[in-house]
PDB file of C-alpha atoms in Angstrom:
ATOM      1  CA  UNK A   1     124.503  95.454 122.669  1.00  0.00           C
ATOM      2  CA  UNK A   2     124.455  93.621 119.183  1.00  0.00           C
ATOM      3  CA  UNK A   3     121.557  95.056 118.296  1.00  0.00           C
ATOM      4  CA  UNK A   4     121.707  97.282 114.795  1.00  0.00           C
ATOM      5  CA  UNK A   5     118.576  99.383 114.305  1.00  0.00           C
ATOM      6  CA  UNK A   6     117.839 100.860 110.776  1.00  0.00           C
ATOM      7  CA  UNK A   7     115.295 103.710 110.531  1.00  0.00           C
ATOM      8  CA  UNK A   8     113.574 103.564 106.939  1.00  0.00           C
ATOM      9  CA  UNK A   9     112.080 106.892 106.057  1.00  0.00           C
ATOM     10  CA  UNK A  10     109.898 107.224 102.965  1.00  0.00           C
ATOM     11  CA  UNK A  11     107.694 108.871 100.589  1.00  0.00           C
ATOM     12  CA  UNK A  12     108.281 112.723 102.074  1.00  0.00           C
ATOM     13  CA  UNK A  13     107.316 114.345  99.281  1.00  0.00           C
ATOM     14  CA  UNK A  14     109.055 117.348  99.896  1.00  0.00           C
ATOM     15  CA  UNK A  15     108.665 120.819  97.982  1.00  0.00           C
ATOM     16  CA  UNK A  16     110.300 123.251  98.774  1.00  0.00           C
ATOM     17  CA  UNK A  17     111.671 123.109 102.429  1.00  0.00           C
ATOM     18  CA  UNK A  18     109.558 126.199 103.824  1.00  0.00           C
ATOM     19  CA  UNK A  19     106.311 125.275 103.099  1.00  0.00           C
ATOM     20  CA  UNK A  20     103.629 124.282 105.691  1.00  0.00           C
ATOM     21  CA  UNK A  21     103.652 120.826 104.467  1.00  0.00           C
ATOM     22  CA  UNK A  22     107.550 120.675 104.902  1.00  0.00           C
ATOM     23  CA  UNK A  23     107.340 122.289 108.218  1.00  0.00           C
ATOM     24  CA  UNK A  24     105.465 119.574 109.905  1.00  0.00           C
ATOM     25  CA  UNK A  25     106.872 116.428 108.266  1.00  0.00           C
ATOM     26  CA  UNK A  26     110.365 117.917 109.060  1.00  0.00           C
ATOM     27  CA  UNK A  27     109.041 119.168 112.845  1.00  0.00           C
ATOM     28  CA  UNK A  28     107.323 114.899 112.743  1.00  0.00           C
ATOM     29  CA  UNK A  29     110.643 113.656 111.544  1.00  0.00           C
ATOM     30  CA  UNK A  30     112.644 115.594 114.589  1.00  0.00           C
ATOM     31  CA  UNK A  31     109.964 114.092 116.758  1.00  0.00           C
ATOM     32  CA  UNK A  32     110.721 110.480 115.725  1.00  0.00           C
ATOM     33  CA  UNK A  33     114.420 111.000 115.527  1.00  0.00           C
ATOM     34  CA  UNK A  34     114.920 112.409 119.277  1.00  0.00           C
ATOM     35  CA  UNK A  35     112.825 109.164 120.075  1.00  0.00           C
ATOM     36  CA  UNK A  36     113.637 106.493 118.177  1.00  0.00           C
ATOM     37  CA  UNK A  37     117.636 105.679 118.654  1.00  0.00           C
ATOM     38  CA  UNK A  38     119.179 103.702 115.507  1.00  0.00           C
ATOM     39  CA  UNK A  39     122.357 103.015 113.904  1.00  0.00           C
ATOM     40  CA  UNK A  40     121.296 103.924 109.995  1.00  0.00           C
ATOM     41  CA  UNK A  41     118.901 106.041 108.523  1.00  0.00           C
ATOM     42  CA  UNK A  42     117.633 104.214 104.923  1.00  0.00           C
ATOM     43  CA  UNK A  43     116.079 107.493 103.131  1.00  0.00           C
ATOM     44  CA  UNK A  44     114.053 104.622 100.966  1.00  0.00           C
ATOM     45  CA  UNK A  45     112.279 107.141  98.116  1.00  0.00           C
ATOM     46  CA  UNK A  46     110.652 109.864  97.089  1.00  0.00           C
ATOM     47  CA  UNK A  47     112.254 112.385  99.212  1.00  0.00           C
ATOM     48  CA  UNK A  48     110.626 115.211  97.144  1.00  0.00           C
ATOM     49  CA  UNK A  49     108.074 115.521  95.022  1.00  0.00           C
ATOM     50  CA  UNK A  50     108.133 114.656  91.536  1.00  0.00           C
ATOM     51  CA  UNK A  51     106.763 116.606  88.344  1.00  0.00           C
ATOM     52  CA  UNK A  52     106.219 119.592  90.276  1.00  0.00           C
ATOM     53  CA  UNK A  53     106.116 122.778  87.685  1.00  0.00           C
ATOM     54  CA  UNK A  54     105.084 125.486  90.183  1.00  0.00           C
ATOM     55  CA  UNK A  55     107.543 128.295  90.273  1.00  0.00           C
ATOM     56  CA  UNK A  56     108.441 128.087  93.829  1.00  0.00           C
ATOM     57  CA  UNK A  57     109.321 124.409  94.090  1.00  0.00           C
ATOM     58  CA  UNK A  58     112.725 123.741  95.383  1.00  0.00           C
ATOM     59  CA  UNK A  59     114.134 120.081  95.412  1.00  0.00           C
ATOM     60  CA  UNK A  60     117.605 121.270  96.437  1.00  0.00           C
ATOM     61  CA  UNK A  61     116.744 123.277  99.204  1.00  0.00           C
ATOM     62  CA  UNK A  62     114.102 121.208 100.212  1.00  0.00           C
ATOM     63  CA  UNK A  63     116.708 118.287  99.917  1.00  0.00           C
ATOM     64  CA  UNK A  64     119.396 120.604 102.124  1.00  0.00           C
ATOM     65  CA  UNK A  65     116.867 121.039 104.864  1.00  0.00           C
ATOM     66  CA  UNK A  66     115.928 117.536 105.406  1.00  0.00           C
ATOM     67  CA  UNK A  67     120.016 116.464 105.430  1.00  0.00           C
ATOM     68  CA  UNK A  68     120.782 119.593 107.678  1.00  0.00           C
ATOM     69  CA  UNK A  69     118.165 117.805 110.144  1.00  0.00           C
ATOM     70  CA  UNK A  70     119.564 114.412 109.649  1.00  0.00           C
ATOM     71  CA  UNK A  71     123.040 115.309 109.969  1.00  0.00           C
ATOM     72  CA  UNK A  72     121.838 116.863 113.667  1.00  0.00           C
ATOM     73  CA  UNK A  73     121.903 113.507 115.288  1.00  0.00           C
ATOM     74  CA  UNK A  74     125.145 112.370 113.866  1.00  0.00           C
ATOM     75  CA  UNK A  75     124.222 109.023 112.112  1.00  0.00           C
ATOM     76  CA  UNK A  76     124.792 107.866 109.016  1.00  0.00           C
ATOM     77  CA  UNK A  77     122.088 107.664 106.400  1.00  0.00           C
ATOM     78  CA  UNK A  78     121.744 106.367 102.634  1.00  0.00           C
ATOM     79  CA  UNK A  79     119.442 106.884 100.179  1.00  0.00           C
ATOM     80  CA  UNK A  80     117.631 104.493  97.820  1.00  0.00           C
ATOM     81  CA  UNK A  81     116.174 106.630  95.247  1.00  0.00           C
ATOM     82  CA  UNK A  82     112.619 106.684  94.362  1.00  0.00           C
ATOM     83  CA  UNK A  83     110.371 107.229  91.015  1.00  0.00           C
ATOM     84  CA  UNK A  84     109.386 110.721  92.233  1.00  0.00           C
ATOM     85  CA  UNK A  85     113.049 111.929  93.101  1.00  0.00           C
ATOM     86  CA  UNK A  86     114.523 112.377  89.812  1.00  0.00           C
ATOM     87  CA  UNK A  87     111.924 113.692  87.398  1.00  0.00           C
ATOM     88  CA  UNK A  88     112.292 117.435  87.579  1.00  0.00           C
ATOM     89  CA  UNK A  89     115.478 119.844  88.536  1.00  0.00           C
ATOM     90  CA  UNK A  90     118.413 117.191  88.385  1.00  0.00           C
ATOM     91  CA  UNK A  91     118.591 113.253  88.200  1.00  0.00           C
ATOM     92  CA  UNK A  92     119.242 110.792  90.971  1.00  0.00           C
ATOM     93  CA  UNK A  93     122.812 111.553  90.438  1.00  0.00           C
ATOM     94  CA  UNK A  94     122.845 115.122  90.874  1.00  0.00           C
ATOM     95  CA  UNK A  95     120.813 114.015  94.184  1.00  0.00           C
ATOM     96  CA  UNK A  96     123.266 111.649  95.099  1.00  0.00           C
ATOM     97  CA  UNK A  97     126.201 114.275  93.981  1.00  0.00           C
ATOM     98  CA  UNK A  98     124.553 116.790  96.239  1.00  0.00           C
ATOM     99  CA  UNK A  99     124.044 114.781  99.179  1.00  0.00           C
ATOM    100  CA  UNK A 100     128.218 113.826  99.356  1.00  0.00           C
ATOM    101  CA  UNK A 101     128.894 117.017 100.534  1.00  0.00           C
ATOM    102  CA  UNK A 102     126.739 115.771 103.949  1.00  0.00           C
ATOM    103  CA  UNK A 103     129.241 114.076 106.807  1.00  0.00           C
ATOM    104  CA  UNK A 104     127.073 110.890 107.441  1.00  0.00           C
ATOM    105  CA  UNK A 105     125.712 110.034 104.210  1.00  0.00           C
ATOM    106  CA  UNK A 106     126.857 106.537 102.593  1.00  0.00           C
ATOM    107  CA  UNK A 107     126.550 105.790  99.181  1.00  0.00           C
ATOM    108  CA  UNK A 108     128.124 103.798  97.028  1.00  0.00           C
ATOM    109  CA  UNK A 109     127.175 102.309  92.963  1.00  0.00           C
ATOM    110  CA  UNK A 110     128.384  99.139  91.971  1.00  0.00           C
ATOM    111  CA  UNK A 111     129.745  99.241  88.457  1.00  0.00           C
ATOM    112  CA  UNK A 112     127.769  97.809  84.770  1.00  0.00           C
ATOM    113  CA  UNK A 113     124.523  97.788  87.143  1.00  0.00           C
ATOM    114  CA  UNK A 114     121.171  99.781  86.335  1.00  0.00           C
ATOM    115  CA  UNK A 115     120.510 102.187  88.523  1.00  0.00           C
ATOM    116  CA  UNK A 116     121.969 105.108  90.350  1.00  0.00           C
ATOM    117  CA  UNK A 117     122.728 103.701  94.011  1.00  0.00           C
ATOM    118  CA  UNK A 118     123.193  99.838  94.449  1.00  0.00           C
ATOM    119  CA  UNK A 119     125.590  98.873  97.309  1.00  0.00           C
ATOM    120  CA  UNK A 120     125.514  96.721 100.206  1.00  0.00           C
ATOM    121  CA  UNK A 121     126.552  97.773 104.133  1.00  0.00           C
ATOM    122  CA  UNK A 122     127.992  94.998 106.086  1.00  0.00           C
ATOM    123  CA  UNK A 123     127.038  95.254 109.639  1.00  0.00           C
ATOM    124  CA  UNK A 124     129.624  93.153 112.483  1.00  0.00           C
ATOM    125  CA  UNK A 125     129.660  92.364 115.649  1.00  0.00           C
ATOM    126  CA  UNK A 126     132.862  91.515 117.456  1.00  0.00           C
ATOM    127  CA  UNK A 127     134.643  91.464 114.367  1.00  0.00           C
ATOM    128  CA  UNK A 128     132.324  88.655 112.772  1.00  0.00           C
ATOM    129  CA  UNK A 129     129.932  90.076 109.974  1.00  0.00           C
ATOM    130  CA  UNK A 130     126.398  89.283 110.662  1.00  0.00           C
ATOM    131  CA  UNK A 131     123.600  91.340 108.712  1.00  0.00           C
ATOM    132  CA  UNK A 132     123.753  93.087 105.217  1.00  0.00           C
ATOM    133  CA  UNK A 133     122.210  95.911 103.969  1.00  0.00           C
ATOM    134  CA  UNK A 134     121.588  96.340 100.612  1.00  0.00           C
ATOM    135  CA  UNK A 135     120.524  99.664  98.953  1.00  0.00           C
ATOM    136  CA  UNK A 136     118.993  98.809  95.261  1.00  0.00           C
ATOM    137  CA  UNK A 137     117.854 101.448  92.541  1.00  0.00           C
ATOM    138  CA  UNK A 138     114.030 100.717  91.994  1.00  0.00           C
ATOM    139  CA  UNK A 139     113.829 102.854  88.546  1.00  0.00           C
ATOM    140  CA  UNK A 140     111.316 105.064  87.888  1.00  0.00           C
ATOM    141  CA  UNK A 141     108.331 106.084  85.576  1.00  0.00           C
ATOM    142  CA  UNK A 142     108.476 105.298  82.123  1.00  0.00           C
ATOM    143  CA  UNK A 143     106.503 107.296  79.127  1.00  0.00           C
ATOM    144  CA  UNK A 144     103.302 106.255  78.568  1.00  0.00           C
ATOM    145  CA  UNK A 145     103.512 104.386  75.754  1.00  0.00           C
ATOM    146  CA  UNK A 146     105.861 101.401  77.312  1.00  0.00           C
ATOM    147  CA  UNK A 147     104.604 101.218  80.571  1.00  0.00           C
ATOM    148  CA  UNK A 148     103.799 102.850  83.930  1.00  0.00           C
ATOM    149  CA  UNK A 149     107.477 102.107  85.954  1.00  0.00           C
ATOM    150  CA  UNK A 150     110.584 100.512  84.771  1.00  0.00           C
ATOM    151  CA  UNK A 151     111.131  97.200  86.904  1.00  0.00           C
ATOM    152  CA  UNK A 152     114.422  96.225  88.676  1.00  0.00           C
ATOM    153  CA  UNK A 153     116.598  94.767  86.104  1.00  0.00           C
ATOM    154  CA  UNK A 154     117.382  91.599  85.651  1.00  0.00           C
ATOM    155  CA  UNK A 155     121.270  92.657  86.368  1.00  0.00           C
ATOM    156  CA  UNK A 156     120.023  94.409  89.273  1.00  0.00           C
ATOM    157  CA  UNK A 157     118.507  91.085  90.148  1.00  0.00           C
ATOM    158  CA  UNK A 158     121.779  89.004  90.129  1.00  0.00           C
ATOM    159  CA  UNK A 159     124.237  91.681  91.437  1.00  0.00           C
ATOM    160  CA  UNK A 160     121.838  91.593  94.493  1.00  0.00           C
ATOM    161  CA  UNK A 161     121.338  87.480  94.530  1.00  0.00           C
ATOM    162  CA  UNK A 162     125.635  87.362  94.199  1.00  0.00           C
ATOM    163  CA  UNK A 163     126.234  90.138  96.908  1.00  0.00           C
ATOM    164  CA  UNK A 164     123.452  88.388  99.082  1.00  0.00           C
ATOM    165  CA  UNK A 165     125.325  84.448  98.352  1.00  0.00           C
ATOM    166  CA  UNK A 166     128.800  85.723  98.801  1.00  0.00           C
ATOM    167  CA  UNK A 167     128.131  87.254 102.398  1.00  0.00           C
ATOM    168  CA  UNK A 168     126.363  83.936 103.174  1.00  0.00           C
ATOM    169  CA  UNK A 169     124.003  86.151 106.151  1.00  0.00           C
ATOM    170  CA  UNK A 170     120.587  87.143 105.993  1.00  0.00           C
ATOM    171  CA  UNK A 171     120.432  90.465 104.149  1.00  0.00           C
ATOM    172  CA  UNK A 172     117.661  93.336 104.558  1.00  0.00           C
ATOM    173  CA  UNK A 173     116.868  95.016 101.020  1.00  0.00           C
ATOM    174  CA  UNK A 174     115.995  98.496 100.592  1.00  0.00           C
ATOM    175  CA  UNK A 175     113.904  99.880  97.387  1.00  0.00           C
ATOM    176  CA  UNK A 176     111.158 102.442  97.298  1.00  0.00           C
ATOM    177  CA  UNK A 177     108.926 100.486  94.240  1.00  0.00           C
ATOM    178  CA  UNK A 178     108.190  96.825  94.561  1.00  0.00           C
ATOM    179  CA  UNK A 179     108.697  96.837  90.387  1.00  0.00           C
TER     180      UNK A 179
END
């Protein structure tokens, strides 16, 4: 019908999976899913919760339930991580590493770039390409004593502004911080 729709899902905080909390975003997120037909799922940030010391917290299986769910409806999904995602049990990449073992989830990291996912999706339509995706790395918190969040880099910056010029369409940008 030349219509593309991208469902952006964000700030889920997840802990463990199993908890109450989990139970009903992932029973809300089943909800919107079975209603809301799209082509791409952007997972745009803090998919779990960040900092999180208590003995039962579980970003792995928290992280497998969510996928299990999205992988369900057979559409492909990304992920543009967050500052939350990485700071405890395993990096953006070990996210990222985790989440290739999933059917439908896209990724992709363009090379010398900061960040742990920047790539772009080109949509088409009849063979003609005419929307872009891109998927950017926001960064996350910094100690203290420099500042509250990194910013997007100024090679982030260009890699996005040649990506967006070389496609020549209108582009929709996904990042969880506005750094």
């Amino acid at each position: 019908n030349g219509i593309f729709k991208v469902l952006k899902i964000n700030d889920t905080h997840f802990f463990d999976g199993v908890c109450e909390d989990d139970k009903h975003t992932l029973e809300d997120l089943r909800v919107i899913l079975d209603k809301t037909p799209c082509d791409l799922i952007v997972v745009n940030g803090d998919l779990v919760d960040g900092f999180n010391l208590k003995s039962n917290y579980d970003k792995f299986g928290a992280i497998d339930l969510f996928a299990k769910l999205i992988e369900e409806y057979d559409i492909p999904w990304t992920f543009a991580p967050g500052n939350n995602d990485f700071e405890i049990d395993g990096s953006n990449e070990d996210i990222i590493a985790f989440m290739m073992q999933y059917e439908h989830f896209i990724y992709g990291n363009s090379k010398d770039i900061d960040g742990s996912m920047q790539f772009v999706i080109d949509i088409y339509n009849n063979e003609k390409l005419v929307h872009s995706v891109a998927i950017m790395d926001s960064g996350a918190r910094k100690p203290k004593a420099i500042g509250s969040y990194q910013p997007i880099s100024e090679n982030q910056a260009n890699w996005l502004n040649d990506e967006v010029n070389a496609r020549k369409v209108k582009t929709s940008v996904f990042f969880h911080m506005p750094t």
